[in-house]
Each structure stands twice: as structure tokens, then as C-alpha cells.
Tab-separated table of C-alpha atoms in Angstrom:
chain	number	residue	atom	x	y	z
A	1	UNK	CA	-1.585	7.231	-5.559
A	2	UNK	CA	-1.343	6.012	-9.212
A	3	UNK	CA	-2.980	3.392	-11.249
A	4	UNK	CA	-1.933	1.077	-14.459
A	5	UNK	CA	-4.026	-0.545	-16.967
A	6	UNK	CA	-2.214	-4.262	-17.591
A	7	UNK	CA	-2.514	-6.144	-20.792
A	8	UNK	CA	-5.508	-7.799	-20.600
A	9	UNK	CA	-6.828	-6.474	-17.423
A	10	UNK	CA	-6.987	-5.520	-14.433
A	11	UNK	CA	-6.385	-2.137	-13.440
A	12	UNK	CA	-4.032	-1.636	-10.676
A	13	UNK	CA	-3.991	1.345	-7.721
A	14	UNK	CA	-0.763	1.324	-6.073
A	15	UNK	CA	0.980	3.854	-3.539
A	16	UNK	CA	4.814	4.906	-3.260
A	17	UNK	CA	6.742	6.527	-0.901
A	18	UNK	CA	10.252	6.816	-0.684
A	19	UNK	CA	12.949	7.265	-2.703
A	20	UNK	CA	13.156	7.355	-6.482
A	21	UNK	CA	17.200	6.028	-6.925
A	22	UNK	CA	16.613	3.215	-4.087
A	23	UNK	CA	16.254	-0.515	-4.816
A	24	UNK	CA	12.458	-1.251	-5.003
A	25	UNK	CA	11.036	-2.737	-2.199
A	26	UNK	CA	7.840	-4.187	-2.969
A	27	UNK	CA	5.195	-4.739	-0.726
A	28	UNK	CA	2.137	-6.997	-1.216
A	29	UNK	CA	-0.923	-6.954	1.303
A	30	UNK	CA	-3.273	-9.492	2.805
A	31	UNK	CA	-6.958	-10.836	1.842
A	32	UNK	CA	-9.402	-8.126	2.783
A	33	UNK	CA	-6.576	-5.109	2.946
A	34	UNK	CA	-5.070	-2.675	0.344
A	35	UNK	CA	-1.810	-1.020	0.110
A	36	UNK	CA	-2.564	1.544	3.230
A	37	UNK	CA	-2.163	-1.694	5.437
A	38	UNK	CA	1.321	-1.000	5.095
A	39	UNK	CA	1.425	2.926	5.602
A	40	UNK	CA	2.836	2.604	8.897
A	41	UNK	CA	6.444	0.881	7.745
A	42	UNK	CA	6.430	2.408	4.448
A	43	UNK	CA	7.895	5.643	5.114
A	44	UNK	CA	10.089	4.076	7.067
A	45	UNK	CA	11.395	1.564	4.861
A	46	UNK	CA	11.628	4.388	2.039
A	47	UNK	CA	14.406	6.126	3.960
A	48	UNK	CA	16.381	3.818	2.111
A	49	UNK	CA	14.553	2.365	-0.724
A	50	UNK	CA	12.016	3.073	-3.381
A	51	UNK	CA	8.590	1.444	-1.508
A	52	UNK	CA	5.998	0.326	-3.956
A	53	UNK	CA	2.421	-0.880	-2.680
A	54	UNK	CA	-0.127	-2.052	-5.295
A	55	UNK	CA	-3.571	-2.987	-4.544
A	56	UNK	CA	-4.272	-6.484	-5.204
A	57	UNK	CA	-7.086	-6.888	-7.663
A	58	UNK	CA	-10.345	-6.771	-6.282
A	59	UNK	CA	-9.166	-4.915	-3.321
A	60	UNK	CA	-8.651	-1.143	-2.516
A	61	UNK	CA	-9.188	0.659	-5.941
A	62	UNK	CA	-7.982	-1.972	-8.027
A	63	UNK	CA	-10.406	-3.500	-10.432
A	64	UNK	CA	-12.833	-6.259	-9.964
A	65	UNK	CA	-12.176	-9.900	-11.868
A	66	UNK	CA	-13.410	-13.022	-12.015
A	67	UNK	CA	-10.290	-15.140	-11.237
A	68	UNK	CA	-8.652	-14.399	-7.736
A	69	UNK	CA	-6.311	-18.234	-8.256
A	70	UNK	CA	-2.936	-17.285	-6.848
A	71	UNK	CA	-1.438	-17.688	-10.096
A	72	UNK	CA	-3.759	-14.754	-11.460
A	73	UNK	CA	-2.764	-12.660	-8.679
A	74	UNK	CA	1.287	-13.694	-9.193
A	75	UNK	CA	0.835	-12.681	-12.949
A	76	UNK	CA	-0.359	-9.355	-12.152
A	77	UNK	CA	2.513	-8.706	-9.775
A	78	UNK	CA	5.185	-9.933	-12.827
A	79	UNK	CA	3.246	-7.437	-15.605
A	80	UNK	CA	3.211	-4.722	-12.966
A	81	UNK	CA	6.737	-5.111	-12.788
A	82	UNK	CA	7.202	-5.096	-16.200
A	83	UNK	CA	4.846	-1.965	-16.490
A	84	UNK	CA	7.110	0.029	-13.900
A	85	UNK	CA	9.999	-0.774	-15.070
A	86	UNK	CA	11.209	-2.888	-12.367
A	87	UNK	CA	13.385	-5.643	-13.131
A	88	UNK	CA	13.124	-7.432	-9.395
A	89	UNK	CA	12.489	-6.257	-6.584
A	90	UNK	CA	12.726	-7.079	-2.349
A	91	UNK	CA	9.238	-8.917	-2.316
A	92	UNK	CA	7.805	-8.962	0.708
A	93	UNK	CA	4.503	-10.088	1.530
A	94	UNK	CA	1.916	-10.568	4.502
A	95	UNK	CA	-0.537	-13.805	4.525
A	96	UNK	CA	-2.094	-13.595	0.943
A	97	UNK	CA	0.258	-11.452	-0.355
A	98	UNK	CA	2.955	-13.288	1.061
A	99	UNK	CA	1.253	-16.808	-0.243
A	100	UNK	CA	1.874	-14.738	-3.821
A	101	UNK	CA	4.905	-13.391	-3.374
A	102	UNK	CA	6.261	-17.162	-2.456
A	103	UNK	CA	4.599	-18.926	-5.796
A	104	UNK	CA	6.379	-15.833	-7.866
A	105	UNK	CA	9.711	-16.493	-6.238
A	106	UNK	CA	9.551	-20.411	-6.530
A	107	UNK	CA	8.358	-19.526	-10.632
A	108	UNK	CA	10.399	-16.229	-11.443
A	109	UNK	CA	13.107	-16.210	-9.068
A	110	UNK	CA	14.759	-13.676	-11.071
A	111	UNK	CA	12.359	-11.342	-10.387
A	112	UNK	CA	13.269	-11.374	-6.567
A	113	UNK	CA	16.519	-9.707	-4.756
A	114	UNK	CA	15.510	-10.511	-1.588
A	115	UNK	CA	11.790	-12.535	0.044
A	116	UNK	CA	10.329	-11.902	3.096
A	117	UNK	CA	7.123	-13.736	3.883
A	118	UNK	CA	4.887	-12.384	6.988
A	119	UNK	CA	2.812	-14.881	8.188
A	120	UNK	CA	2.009	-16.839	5.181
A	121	UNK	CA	-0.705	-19.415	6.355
A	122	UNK	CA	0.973	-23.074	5.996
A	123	UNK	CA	-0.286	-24.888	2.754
A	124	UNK	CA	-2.209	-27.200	5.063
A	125	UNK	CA	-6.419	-27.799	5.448
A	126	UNK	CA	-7.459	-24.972	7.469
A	127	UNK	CA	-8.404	-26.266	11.472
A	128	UNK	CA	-11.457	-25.031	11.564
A	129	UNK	CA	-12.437	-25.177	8.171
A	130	UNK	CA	-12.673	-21.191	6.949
A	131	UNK	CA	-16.225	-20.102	6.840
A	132	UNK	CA	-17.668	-19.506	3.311
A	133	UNK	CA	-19.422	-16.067	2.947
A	134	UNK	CA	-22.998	-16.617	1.705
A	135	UNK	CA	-23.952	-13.228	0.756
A	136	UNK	CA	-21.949	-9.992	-0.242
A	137	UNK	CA	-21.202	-7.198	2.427
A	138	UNK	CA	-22.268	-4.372	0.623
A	139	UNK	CA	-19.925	-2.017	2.615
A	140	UNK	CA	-16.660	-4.129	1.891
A	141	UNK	CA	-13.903	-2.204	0.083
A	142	UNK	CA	-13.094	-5.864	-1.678
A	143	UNK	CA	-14.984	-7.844	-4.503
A	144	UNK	CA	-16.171	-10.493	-1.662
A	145	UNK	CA	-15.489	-13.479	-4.290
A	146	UNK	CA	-12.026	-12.648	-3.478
A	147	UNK	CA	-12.634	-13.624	-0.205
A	148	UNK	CA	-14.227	-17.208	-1.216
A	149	UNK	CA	-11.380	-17.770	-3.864
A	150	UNK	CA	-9.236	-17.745	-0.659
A	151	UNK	CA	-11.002	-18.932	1.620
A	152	UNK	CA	-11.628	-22.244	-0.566
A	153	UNK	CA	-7.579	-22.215	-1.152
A	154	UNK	CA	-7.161	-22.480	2.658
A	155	UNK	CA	-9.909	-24.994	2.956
A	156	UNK	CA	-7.974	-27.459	0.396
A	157	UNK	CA	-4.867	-25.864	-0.798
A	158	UNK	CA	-4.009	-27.973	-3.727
A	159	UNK	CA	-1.311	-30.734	-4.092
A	160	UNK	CA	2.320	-29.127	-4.335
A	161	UNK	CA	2.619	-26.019	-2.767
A	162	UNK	CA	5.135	-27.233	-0.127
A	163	UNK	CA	7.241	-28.663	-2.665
A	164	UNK	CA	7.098	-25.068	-4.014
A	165	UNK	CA	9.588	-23.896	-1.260
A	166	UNK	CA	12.533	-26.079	-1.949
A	167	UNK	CA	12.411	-24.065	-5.703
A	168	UNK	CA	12.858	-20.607	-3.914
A	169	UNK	CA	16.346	-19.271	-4.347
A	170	UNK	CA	16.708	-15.951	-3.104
A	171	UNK	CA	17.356	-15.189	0.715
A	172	UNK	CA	14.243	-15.125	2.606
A	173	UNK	CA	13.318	-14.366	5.992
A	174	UNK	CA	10.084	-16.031	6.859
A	175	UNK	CA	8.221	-14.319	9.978
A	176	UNK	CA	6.067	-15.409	12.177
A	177	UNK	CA	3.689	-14.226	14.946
A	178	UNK	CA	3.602	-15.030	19.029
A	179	UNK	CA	-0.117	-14.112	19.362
A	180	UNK	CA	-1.321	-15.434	15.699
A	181	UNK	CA	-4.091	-17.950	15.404
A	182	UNK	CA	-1.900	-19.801	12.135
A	183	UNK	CA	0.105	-22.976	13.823
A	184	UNK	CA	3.589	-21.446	13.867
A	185	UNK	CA	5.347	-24.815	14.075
A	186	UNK	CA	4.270	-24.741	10.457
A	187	UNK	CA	5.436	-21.477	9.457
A	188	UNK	CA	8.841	-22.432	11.126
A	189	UNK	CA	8.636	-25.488	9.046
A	190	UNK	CA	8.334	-23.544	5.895
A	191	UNK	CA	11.240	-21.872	6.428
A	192	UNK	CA	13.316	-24.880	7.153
A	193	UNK	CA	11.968	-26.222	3.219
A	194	UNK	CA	13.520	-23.037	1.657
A	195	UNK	CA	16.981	-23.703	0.968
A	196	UNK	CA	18.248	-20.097	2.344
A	197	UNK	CA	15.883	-19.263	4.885
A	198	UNK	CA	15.494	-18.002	8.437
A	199	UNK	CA	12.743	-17.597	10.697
A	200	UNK	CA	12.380	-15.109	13.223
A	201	UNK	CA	8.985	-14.747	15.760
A	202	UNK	CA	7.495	-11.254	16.108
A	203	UNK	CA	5.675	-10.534	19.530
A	204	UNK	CA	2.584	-9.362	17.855
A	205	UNK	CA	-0.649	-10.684	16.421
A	206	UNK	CA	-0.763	-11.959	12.585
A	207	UNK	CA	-1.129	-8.202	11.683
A	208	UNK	CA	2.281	-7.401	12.847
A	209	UNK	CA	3.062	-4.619	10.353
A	210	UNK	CA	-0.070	-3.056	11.025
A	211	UNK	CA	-0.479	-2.953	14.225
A	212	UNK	CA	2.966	-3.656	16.093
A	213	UNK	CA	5.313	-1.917	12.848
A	214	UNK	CA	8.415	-1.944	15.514
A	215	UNK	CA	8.093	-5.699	15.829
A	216	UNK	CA	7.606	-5.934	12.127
A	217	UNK	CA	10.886	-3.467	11.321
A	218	UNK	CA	13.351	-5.154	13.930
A	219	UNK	CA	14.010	-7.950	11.900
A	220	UNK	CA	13.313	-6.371	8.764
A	221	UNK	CA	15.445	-3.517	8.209
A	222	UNK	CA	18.836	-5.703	8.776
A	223	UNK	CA	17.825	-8.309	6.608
A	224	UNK	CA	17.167	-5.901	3.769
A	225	UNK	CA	20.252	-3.237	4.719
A	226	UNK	CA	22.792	-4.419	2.123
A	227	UNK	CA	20.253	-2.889	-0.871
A	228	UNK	CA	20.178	0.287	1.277
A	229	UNK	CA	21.464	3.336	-0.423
């Protein structure tokens, strides 16, 4: 575990595992989670590859802010790059990650070798609306305005953000989830709007990685195999 102070703020925890000569794989995590939701593929992936997991701010150890906008959170990921040294990177990201990692590949596609979005929640009005926290869970290992920042975004995500896909270059392999509670008809749809795009279906619940890391891997480790070392 290691942390770095970006320009400006904040101050990022991030995990690697792997190894040190691969192509970076980076790996960004969903609303509520850190980098140890992805402990269980990690290792695996870093067989091959150099596996980098950072904390999103205002979850895990990262540091708290006051802005949790998508474009905050895709700015961090392009200065942590910068920080590390890495010039891109195989993005892949699950739900709010992978809602960053899609805005920083539509914005700074050179920054990305290869995208893989795990169930990224569909730019549409949330059905039901997402239920605004009132109050602070004191035992939460997340600032809980993160959560509302989100929450708000999936309640009215703004004007755009499907057009966003149609700017995404790089290969990307969109997954989605048999047993999730996000209409997959949408996710399939999103990866129809990115010009090189597939879609595959994981038998698992919108935690795939987590929970079901076989299901997650299966379609994962060919798509990425050409970067292997």
C-alpha cells in the first residue's frame, strides 16, 4: 500500500500487485468500495501485468473533498498517471469507476490501451429514483457526500453522456451482469454506441469481480492477452 499527494489535492492510497516490467493495468472501483474490492483478480491479472488499484477520493484511505463530479474524479485518475509515471494504461472499471474510466477515455483517449467497463449504470434516470442519504453513517469507510454526489448523478445524469461513447476510441469490452438490478438492454446498448466495442454477459450479480472473479476473468484475460508479457 502506497499513497501520493496530487497537485492541488487529494491524497491518493492505492495498492499494486504484480509485475513491475508488465503493461499497467489499471483498475478503478465502485461507489462505496476501495481498491481491496478487486483483491481477488488482482493477483491474478498481475501474472502478466503491472496491476495498479487507487482508492478513489473519499473512499478507502484516500482523502476527503468537497467535489465528487465525475470530472473531479477523471482528473485525479489523469494526475495519478502522470505522478506514476504511466503514460496509459488498460483502464478498467466497475459501476462508478467504470462511469470514470469511460468520461477519461471519451476526453484522453491517449491515455487508454485498452477499456473495459463492468457494469457501468446506463446514463439514464434511475427506476426507482436512488434514495438520498439524510444523515452520515458514522461507521462508513467513505466521505458519505460521495455517496449523494452519485446518487444525484444517477437520479439526473446530465445531458450528453451517451453521446460520450461514440468519442471512445480504444477497444473496449463492456460487461454486463445476468443477476444485476441495472437494465442490461442498456448496458448492451452502450456498447453498440462505442465504435469498437463488444459486450459479453457474466452469470453473476453486479459485483462480478468480487464475488464471482471466474466469471469476471473469463472474458477478461483474452481480451487483455496481447499486452501480456
Amino acid at each position: 500500500m502506497a499513497t501520493v499527494s496530487l497537485p492541488g489535492g487529494p491524497t491518493l492510497n492505492y495498492r499494486e500487485w504484480g509485475r513491475p516490467d508488465g503493461a499497467v493495468v489499471l483498475l478503478l472501483h465502485g461507489l462505496t468500495a476501495s481498491s481491496l474490492s478487486w483483491q481477488n483478480v488482482a493477483p491474478v491479472l498481475g501474472e502478466n501485468f503491472r496491476v495498479i488499484a487507487p482508492d478513489a477520493r473519499g473512499h478507502g484511505e484516500s482523502q476527503w473533498m468537497r467535489d465528487y463530479s465525475f470530472e473531479r474524479m477523471r482528473d485525479d485518475v489523469v494526475r495519478f498517471m502522470e505522478a506514476l509515471g504511466v503514460l496509459a494504461a488498460i483502464v478498467m472499471g466497475h459501476s462508478m469507476g467504470a462511469l470514470t474510466a469511460y468520461e477519461l477515455a471519451a476526453t484522453r483517449p491517449d491515455l487508454i490501451r485498452l477499456l473495459v467497463l463492468e457494469e457501468m449504470p446506463p446514463p439514464d434516470p434511475a427506476k426507482p429514483p436512488k434514495s438520498i442519504p439524510r444523515r452520515r453513517d458514522p461507521d462508513a469507510a467513505y466521505d458519505w457526500r460521495a455517496m449523494i454526489a452519485v446518487y444525484r448523478w444517477r437520479n439526473a445524469p446530465p445531458p450528453g453522456w451517451w453521446d460520450l461513447a461514440s468519442q471512445i476510441e480504444a477497444n473496449t469490452l463492456v460487461l454486463g451482469a445476468a443477476h444485476s438490478s441495472l437494465q442490461q438492454s442498456r448496458v448492451e446498448e452502450l456498447s453498440r454506441r462505442i465504435p469498437h466495442a463488444t459486450f459479453t454477459s457474466m452469470n453473476c450479480t453486479h459485483d462480478g469481480h468480487e464475488e464471482r472473479p471466474s466469471e469476471f476473468l473469463i472474458p477478461v484475460q483474452p481480451f487483455i492477452s496481447w499486452f501480456a508479457k
